mmCIF file with all atom_site columns, C-alpha atoms in Angstrom:
data_model
loop_
_atom_site.group_PDB
_atom_site.id
_atom_site.type_symbol
_atom_site.label_atom_id
_atom_site.label_alt_id
_atom_site.label_comp_id
_atom_site.label_asym_id
_atom_site.label_entity_id
_atom_site.label_seq_id
_atom_site.pdbx_PDB_ins_code
_atom_site.Cartn_x
_atom_site.Cartn_y
_atom_site.Cartn_z
_atom_site.occupancy
_atom_site.B_iso_or_equiv
_atom_site.pdbx_formal_charge
_atom_site.auth_seq_id
_atom_site.auth_comp_id
_atom_site.auth_asym_id
_atom_site.auth_atom_id
_atom_site.pdbx_PDB_model_num
ATOM 1   C CA . MET A 1 1   ? 4.665   17.234  -15.601 1.00 0.00 ? 4   MET A CA 1
ATOM 2   C CA . SER A 1 2   ? 2.663   14.900  -13.401 1.00 0.00 ? 5   SER A CA 1
ATOM 3   C CA . SER A 1 3   ? 5.352   12.217  -13.658 1.00 0.00 ? 6   SER A CA 1
ATOM 4   C CA . ILE A 1 4   ? 7.903   14.688  -12.270 1.00 0.00 ? 7   ILE A CA 1
ATOM 5   C CA . ARG A 1 5   ? 5.548   15.681  -9.524  1.00 0.00 ? 8   ARG A CA 1
ATOM 6   C CA . SER A 1 6   ? 4.960   11.946  -8.662  1.00 0.00 ? 9   SER A CA 1
ATOM 7   C CA . ALA A 1 7   ? 8.715   11.236  -8.628  1.00 0.00 ? 10  ALA A CA 1
ATOM 8   C CA . ILE A 1 8   ? 9.297   14.142  -6.218  1.00 0.00 ? 11  ILE A CA 1
ATOM 9   C CA . GLU A 1 9   ? 6.452   13.148  -3.951  1.00 0.00 ? 12  GLU A CA 1
ATOM 10  C CA . ASN A 1 10  ? 7.324   9.469   -3.881  1.00 0.00 ? 13  ASN A CA 1
ATOM 11  C CA . THR A 1 11  ? 11.039  9.697   -3.265  1.00 0.00 ? 14  THR A CA 1
ATOM 12  C CA . ILE A 1 12  ? 12.623  10.214  0.140   1.00 0.00 ? 15  ILE A CA 1
ATOM 13  C CA . PRO A 1 13  ? 16.246  10.656  1.134   1.00 0.00 ? 16  PRO A CA 1
ATOM 14  C CA . ILE A 1 14  ? 17.712  8.030   3.363   1.00 0.00 ? 17  ILE A CA 1
ATOM 15  C CA . SER A 1 15  ? 18.812  10.780  5.706   1.00 0.00 ? 18  SER A CA 1
ATOM 16  C CA . LEU A 1 16  ? 15.241  11.041  6.957   1.00 0.00 ? 19  LEU A CA 1
ATOM 17  C CA . PHE A 1 17  ? 15.615  7.632   8.496   1.00 0.00 ? 20  PHE A CA 1
ATOM 18  C CA . ASN A 1 18  ? 18.776  8.876   10.279  1.00 0.00 ? 21  ASN A CA 1
ATOM 19  C CA . ARG A 1 19  ? 16.813  11.777  11.629  1.00 0.00 ? 22  ARG A CA 1
ATOM 20  C CA . GLY A 1 20  ? 14.284  9.453   13.364  1.00 0.00 ? 23  GLY A CA 1
ATOM 21  C CA . LEU A 1 21  ? 11.451  9.957   10.845  1.00 0.00 ? 24  LEU A CA 1
ATOM 22  C CA . ALA A 1 22  ? 10.902  6.297   9.953   1.00 0.00 ? 25  ALA A CA 1
ATOM 23  C CA . GLY A 1 23  ? 7.527   6.209   11.673  1.00 0.00 ? 26  GLY A CA 1
ATOM 24  C CA . LYS A 1 24  ? 6.274   9.151   9.614   1.00 0.00 ? 27  LYS A CA 1
ATOM 25  C CA . ILE A 1 25  ? 7.610   7.605   6.413   1.00 0.00 ? 28  ILE A CA 1
ATOM 26  C CA . PHE A 1 26  ? 5.948   4.272   7.128   1.00 0.00 ? 29  PHE A CA 1
ATOM 27  C CA . ASP A 1 27  ? 2.573   6.096   7.766   1.00 0.00 ? 30  ASP A CA 1
ATOM 28  C CA . GLU A 1 28  ? 2.948   7.852   4.460   1.00 0.00 ? 31  GLU A CA 1
ATOM 29  C CA . VAL A 1 29  ? 3.621   4.515   2.677   1.00 0.00 ? 32  VAL A CA 1
ATOM 30  C CA . LYS A 1 30  ? 0.494   3.041   4.273   1.00 0.00 ? 33  LYS A CA 1
ATOM 31  C CA . ARG A 1 31  ? -1.612  6.097   3.294   1.00 0.00 ? 34  ARG A CA 1
ATOM 32  C CA . TYR A 1 32  ? -0.257  7.040   -0.116  1.00 0.00 ? 35  TYR A CA 1
ATOM 33  C CA . GLY A 1 33  ? 1.546   4.058   -1.504  1.00 0.00 ? 36  GLY A CA 1
ATOM 34  C CA . ALA A 1 34  ? 5.153   3.111   -2.321  1.00 0.00 ? 37  ALA A CA 1
ATOM 35  C CA . LYS A 1 35  ? 8.134   5.334   -1.700  1.00 0.00 ? 38  LYS A CA 1
ATOM 36  C CA . VAL A 1 36  ? 11.582  5.139   -3.301  1.00 0.00 ? 39  VAL A CA 1
ATOM 37  C CA . VAL A 1 37  ? 14.388  5.593   -0.829  1.00 0.00 ? 40  VAL A CA 1
ATOM 38  C CA . MET A 1 38  ? 17.355  7.549   -2.303  1.00 0.00 ? 41  MET A CA 1
ATOM 39  C CA . LYS A 1 39  ? 20.935  7.175   -1.191  1.00 0.00 ? 42  LYS A CA 1
ATOM 40  C CA . ASN A 1 40  ? 23.587  9.408   -2.821  1.00 0.00 ? 43  ASN A CA 1
ATOM 41  C CA . ASN A 1 41  ? 21.021  10.478  -5.462  1.00 0.00 ? 44  ASN A CA 1
ATOM 42  C CA . THR A 1 42  ? 20.511  6.886   -6.470  1.00 0.00 ? 45  THR A CA 1
ATOM 43  C CA . PRO A 1 43  ? 17.429  4.757   -5.820  1.00 0.00 ? 46  PRO A CA 1
ATOM 44  C CA . GLU A 1 44  ? 18.349  2.306   -3.008  1.00 0.00 ? 47  GLU A CA 1
ATOM 45  C CA . CYS A 1 45  ? 15.116  0.495   -2.286  1.00 0.00 ? 48  CYS A CA 1
ATOM 46  C CA . VAL A 1 46  ? 11.347  0.673   -2.590  1.00 0.00 ? 49  VAL A CA 1
ATOM 47  C CA . LEU A 1 47  ? 9.135   0.776   0.498   1.00 0.00 ? 50  LEU A CA 1
ATOM 48  C CA . LEU A 1 48  ? 5.703   -0.931  0.130   1.00 0.00 ? 51  LEU A CA 1
ATOM 49  C CA . SER A 1 49  ? 2.912   -1.743  2.559   1.00 0.00 ? 52  SER A CA 1
ATOM 50  C CA . PRO A 1 50  ? 2.551   -5.474  3.313   1.00 0.00 ? 53  PRO A CA 1
ATOM 51  C CA . ASP A 1 51  ? -0.839  -5.456  1.610   1.00 0.00 ? 54  ASP A CA 1
ATOM 52  C CA . GLU A 1 52  ? 0.591   -3.900  -1.536  1.00 0.00 ? 55  GLU A CA 1
ATOM 53  C CA . TYR A 1 53  ? 3.500   -6.385  -1.561  1.00 0.00 ? 56  TYR A CA 1
ATOM 54  C CA . ILE A 1 54  ? 1.194   -9.295  -1.335  1.00 0.00 ? 57  ILE A CA 1
ATOM 55  C CA . ARG A 1 55  ? -1.117  -7.883  -4.018  1.00 0.00 ? 58  ARG A CA 1
ATOM 56  C CA . LEU A 1 56  ? 1.929   -7.507  -6.369  1.00 0.00 ? 59  LEU A CA 1
ATOM 57  C CA . LEU A 1 57  ? 3.084   -11.061 -5.569  1.00 0.00 ? 60  LEU A CA 1
ATOM 58  C CA . ASP A 1 58  ? -0.386  -12.402 -6.275  1.00 0.00 ? 61  ASP A CA 1
ATOM 59  C CA . GLU A 1 59  ? -0.424  -10.491 -9.564  1.00 0.00 ? 62  GLU A CA 1
ATOM 60  C CA . VAL A 1 60  ? 2.928   -11.910 -10.613 1.00 0.00 ? 63  VAL A CA 1
ATOM 61  C CA . ASN A 1 61  ? 1.888   -15.383 -9.662  1.00 0.00 ? 64  ASN A CA 1
ATOM 62  C CA . ASP A 1 62  ? -1.428  -15.061 -11.601 1.00 0.00 ? 65  ASP A CA 1
ATOM 63  C CA . ALA A 1 63  ? 0.543   -13.874 -14.672 1.00 0.00 ? 66  ALA A CA 1
ATOM 64  C CA . ARG A 1 64  ? 2.841   -16.907 -14.418 1.00 0.00 ? 67  ARG A CA 1
ATOM 65  C CA . LEU A 1 65  ? -0.030  -19.300 -14.135 1.00 0.00 ? 68  LEU A CA 1
ATOM 66  C CA . LEU A 1 66  ? -1.766  -17.625 -17.067 1.00 0.00 ? 69  LEU A CA 1
ATOM 67  C CA . ALA A 1 67  ? 1.409   -18.014 -19.156 1.00 0.00 ? 70  ALA A CA 1
ATOM 68  C CA . VAL A 1 68  ? 1.645   -21.733 -18.270 1.00 0.00 ? 71  VAL A CA 1
ATOM 69  C CA . ALA A 1 69  ? -2.031  -22.217 -19.124 1.00 0.00 ? 72  ALA A CA 1
ATOM 70  C CA . ALA A 1 70  ? -1.709  -20.434 -22.443 1.00 0.00 ? 73  ALA A CA 1
ATOM 71  C CA . GLU A 1 71  ? 1.336   -22.528 -23.288 1.00 0.00 ? 74  GLU A CA 1
ATOM 72  C CA . ARG A 1 72  ? -0.477  -25.744 -22.462 1.00 0.00 ? 75  ARG A CA 1
ATOM 73  C CA . MET A 1 73  ? -3.535  -24.682 -24.427 1.00 0.00 ? 76  MET A CA 1
ATOM 74  C CA . SER A 1 74  ? -1.399  -23.924 -27.500 1.00 0.00 ? 77  SER A CA 1
ATOM 75  C CA . HIS A 1 75  ? -0.625  -27.649 -27.596 1.00 0.00 ? 78  HIS A CA 1
ATOM 76  C CA . PHE A 1 76  ? -4.093  -28.849 -26.727 1.00 0.00 ? 79  PHE A CA 1
ATOM 77  C CA . ASN A 1 77  ? -5.444  -31.612 -28.934 1.00 0.00 ? 80  ASN A CA 1
ATOM 78  C CA . PRO A 1 78  ? -9.061  -32.681 -28.226 1.00 0.00 ? 81  PRO A CA 1
ATOM 79  C CA . ALA A 1 79  ? -8.343  -36.024 -29.887 1.00 0.00 ? 82  ALA A CA 1
ATOM 80  C CA . THR A 1 80  ? -6.039  -36.978 -26.973 1.00 0.00 ? 83  THR A CA 1
ATOM 81  C CA . LEU A 1 81  ? -8.814  -36.592 -24.307 1.00 0.00 ? 84  LEU A CA 1
ATOM 82  C CA . ILE A 1 82  ? -9.968  -39.562 -22.438 1.00 0.00 ? 85  ILE A CA 1
ATOM 83  C CA . SER A 1 83  ? -13.230 -40.043 -20.510 1.00 0.00 ? 86  SER A CA 1
ATOM 84  C CA . GLN A 1 84  ? -13.660 -40.434 -16.780 1.00 0.00 ? 87  GLN A CA 1
ATOM 85  C CA . GLU A 1 85  ? -14.797 -44.011 -17.466 1.00 0.00 ? 88  GLU A CA 1
ATOM 86  C CA . GLN A 1 86  ? -11.509 -44.764 -19.238 1.00 0.00 ? 89  GLN A CA 1
ATOM 87  C CA . VAL A 1 87  ? -9.538  -43.254 -16.372 1.00 0.00 ? 90  VAL A CA 1
ATOM 88  C CA . ASP A 1 88  ? -11.500 -45.381 -13.854 1.00 0.00 ? 91  ASP A CA 1
ATOM 89  C CA . GLN A 1 89  ? -11.060 -48.542 -15.866 1.00 0.00 ? 92  GLN A CA 1
ATOM 90  C CA . GLU A 1 90  ? -7.339  -47.922 -16.277 1.00 0.00 ? 93  GLU A CA 1
ATOM 91  C CA . LEU A 1 91  ? -6.853  -47.241 -12.562 1.00 0.00 ? 94  LEU A CA 1
ATOM 92  C CA . GLY A 1 92  ? -9.328  -49.865 -11.362 1.00 0.00 ? 95  GLY A CA 1
ATOM 93  C CA . PHE A 1 93  ? -11.847 -47.459 -9.712  1.00 0.00 ? 96  PHE A CA 1
ATOM 94  C CA . THR A 1 94  ? -15.488 -48.280 -9.405  1.00 0.00 ? 97  THR A CA 1
ATOM 95  C CA . PRO A 1 95  ? -18.472 -45.991 -8.627  1.00 0.00 ? 98  PRO A CA 1
ATOM 96  C CA . SER A 1 96  ? -18.421 -47.275 -5.045  1.00 0.00 ? 99  SER A CA 1
ATOM 97  C CA . ASP A 1 97  ? -14.950 -45.773 -4.625  1.00 0.00 ? 100 ASP A CA 1
ATOM 98  C CA . TYR A 1 98  ? -16.482 -42.301 -5.037  1.00 0.00 ? 101 TYR A CA 1
ATOM 99  C CA . GLU A 1 99  ? -19.420 -42.729 -2.669  1.00 0.00 ? 102 GLU A CA 1
ATOM 100 C CA . ASN A 1 100 ? -17.632 -41.471 0.460   1.00 0.00 ? 103 ASN A CA 1
ATOM 101 C CA . ALA A 1 101 ? -15.692 -38.749 -1.344  1.00 0.00 ? 104 ALA A CA 1
ATOM 102 C CA . ASP A 1 102 ? -16.648 -35.163 -0.693  1.00 0.00 ? 105 ASP A CA 1
ATOM 103 C CA . ASP A 1 103 ? -17.198 -32.766 -3.590  1.00 0.00 ? 106 ASP A CA 1
ATOM 104 C CA . ILE A 1 104 ? -13.869 -32.003 -5.117  1.00 0.00 ? 107 ILE A CA 1
ATOM 105 C CA . GLU A 1 105 ? -13.048 -28.569 -6.477  1.00 0.00 ? 108 GLU A CA 1
ATOM 106 C CA . PHE A 1 106 ? -10.471 -27.999 -9.157  1.00 0.00 ? 109 PHE A CA 1
ATOM 107 C CA . GLU A 1 107 ? -8.838  -24.616 -9.626  1.00 0.00 ? 110 GLU A CA 1
#
């Protein structure tokens, strides 16, 4: 029953925009969350606050990064690791090359 109530409370007919109620609708989206705009009894679009939209995009991006990391870790072989000294030797770096470098953060 609560899903029916939620659907009724979170859908709005597009005709409300034609009646000049856009400001009121936008206030409701900011206060209570997303609204589904209906046109001819069919969902036409979803209204979200900018903060909620950014939150959702961040969540999707995090999920994608997690999937990439999981895929990479599934093929991880510790035997293929090389030390920092090996990297430095291969690329010709010396400890003095790092003296003027600020702390580096990896994410």
